[in-house]
PDB file of C-alpha atoms in Angstrom:
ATOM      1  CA  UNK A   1      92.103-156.610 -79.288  1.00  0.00           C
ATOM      2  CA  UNK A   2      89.237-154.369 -79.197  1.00  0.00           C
ATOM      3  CA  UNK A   3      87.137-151.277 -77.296  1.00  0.00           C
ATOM      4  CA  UNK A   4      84.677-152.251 -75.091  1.00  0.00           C
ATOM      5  CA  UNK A   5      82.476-149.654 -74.375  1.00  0.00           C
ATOM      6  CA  UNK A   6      78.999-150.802 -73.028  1.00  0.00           C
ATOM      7  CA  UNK A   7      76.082-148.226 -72.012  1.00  0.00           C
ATOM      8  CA  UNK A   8      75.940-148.638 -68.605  1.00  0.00           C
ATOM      9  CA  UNK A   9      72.450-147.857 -67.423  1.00  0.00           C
ATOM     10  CA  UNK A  10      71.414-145.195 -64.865  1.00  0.00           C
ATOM     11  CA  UNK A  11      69.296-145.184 -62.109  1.00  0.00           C
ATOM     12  CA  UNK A  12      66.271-143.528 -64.624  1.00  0.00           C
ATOM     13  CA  UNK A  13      66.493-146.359 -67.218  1.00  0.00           C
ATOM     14  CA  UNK A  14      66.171-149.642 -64.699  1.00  0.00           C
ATOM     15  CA  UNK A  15      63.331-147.778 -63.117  1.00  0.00           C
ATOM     16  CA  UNK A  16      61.721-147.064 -66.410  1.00  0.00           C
ATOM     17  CA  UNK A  17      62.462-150.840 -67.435  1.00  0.00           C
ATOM     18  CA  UNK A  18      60.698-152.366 -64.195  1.00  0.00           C
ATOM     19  CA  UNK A  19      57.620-149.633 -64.375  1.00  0.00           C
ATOM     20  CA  UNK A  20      55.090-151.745 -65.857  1.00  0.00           C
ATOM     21  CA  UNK A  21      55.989-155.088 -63.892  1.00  0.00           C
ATOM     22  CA  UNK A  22      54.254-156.244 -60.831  1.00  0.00           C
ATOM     23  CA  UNK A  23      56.170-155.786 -57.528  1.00  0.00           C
ATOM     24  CA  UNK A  24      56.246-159.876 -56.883  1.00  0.00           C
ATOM     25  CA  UNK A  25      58.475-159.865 -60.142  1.00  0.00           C
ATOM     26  CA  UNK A  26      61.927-161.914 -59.357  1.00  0.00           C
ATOM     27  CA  UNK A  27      65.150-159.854 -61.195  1.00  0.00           C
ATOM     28  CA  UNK A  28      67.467-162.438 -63.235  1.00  0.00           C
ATOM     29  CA  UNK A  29      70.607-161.003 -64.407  1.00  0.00           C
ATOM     30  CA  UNK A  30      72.377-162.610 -67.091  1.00  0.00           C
ATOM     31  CA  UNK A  31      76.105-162.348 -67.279  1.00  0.00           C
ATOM     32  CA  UNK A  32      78.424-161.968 -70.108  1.00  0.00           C
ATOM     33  CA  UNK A  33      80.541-165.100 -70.811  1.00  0.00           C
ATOM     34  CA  UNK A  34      82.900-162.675 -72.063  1.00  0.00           C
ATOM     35  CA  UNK A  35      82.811-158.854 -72.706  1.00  0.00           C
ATOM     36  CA  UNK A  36      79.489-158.141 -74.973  1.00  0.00           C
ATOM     37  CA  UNK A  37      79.102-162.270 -75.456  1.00  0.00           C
ATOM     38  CA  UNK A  38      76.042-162.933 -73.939  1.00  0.00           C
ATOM     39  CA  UNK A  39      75.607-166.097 -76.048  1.00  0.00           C
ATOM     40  CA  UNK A  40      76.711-168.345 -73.062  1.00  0.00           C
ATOM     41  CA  UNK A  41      75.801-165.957 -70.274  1.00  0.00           C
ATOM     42  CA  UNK A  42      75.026-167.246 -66.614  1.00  0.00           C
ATOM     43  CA  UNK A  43      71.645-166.270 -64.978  1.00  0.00           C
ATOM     44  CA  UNK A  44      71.725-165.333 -61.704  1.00  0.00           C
ATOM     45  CA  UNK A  45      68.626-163.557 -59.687  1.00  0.00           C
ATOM     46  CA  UNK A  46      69.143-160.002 -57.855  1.00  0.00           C
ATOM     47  CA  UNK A  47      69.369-160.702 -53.950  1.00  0.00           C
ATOM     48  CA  UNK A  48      70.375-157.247 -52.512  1.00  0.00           C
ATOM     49  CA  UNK A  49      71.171-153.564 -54.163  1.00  0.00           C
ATOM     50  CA  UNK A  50      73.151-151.084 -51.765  1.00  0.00           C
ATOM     51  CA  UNK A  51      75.597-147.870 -51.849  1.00  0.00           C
ATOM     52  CA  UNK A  52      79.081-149.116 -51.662  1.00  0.00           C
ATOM     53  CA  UNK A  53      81.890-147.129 -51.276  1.00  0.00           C
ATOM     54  CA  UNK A  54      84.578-147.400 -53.569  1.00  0.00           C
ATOM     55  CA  UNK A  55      88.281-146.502 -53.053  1.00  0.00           C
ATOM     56  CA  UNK A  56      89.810-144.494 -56.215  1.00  0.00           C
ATOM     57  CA  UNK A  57      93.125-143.033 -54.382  1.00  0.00           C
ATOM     58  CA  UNK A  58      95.651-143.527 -57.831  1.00  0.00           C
ATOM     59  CA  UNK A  59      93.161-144.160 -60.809  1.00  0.00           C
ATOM     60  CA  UNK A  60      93.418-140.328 -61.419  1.00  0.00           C
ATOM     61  CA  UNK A  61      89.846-138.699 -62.700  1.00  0.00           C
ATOM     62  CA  UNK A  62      86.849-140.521 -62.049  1.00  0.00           C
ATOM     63  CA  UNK A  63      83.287-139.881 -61.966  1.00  0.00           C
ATOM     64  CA  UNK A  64      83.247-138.145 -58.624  1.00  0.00           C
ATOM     65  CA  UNK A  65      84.460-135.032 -59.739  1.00  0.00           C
ATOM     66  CA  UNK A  66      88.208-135.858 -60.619  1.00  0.00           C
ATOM     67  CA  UNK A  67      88.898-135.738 -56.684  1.00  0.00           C
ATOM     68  CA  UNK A  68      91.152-138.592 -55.282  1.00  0.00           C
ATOM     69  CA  UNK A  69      89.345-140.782 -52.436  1.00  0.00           C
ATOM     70  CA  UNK A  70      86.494-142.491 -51.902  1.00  0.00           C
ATOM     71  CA  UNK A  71      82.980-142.646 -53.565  1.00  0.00           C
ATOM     72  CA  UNK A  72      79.743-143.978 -53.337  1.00  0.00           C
ATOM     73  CA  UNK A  73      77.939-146.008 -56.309  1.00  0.00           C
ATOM     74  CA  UNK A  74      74.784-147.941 -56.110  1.00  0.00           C
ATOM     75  CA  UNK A  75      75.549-151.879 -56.443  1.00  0.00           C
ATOM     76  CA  UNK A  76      73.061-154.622 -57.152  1.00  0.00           C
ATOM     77  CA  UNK A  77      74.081-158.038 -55.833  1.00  0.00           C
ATOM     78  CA  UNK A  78      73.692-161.321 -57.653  1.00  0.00           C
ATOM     79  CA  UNK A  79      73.763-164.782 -56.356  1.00  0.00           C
ATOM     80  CA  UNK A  80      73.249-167.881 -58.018  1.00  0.00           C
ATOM     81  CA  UNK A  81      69.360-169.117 -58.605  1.00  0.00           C
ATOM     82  CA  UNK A  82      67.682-171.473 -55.708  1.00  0.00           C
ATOM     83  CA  UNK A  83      68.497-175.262 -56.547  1.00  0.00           C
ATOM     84  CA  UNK A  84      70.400-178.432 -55.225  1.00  0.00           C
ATOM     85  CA  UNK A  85      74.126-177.898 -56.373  1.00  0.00           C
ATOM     86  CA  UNK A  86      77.066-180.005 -55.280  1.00  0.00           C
ATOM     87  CA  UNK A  87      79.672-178.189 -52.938  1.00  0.00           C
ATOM     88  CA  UNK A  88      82.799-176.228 -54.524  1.00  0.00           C
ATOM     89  CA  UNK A  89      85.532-177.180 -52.100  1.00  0.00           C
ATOM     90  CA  UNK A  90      88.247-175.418 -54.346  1.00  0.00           C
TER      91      UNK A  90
END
């Protein structure tokens, strides 16, 4: 058993991070195999980024003032890279 506490990054930081890169630049995202084990992470690429709302009604205090309800928080969406793959029927 153990903490896991990652720095999640804010608006400010990606946008500092992508400055310098030209706008054709694709986004992969690498995913954790497990929490902070990115030795066997999966790369995906970024195919959409949107506000969704999320519902907090009963997780008490969160980052939208302590106020129970609904809030908004920027989501980017990942998808698996292009390539032939064979069909998951599960």
């Amino acid at each position: 058993m153990f903490d896991h506490n990652p720095q999640v990054w804010t608006a400010g930081r990606l946008r500092e991070a992508l400055a310098a890169l030209p706008d054709e630049t694709p986004i992969h995202i690498g995913v954790a195999d497990g929490p902070g084990d990115f030795e066997g992470y999966g790369e995906y690429v970024l195919v959409d980024a949107e506000p969704v709302e999320v519902d907090v009604d009963g997780e008490g205090a969160g980052d939208h003032g302590g106020e129970p309800g609904p809030r908004v928080q920027f989501t980017l969406f990942a998808d698996a890279a292009a390539g032939a793959y064979h069909l998951d029927l599960d």
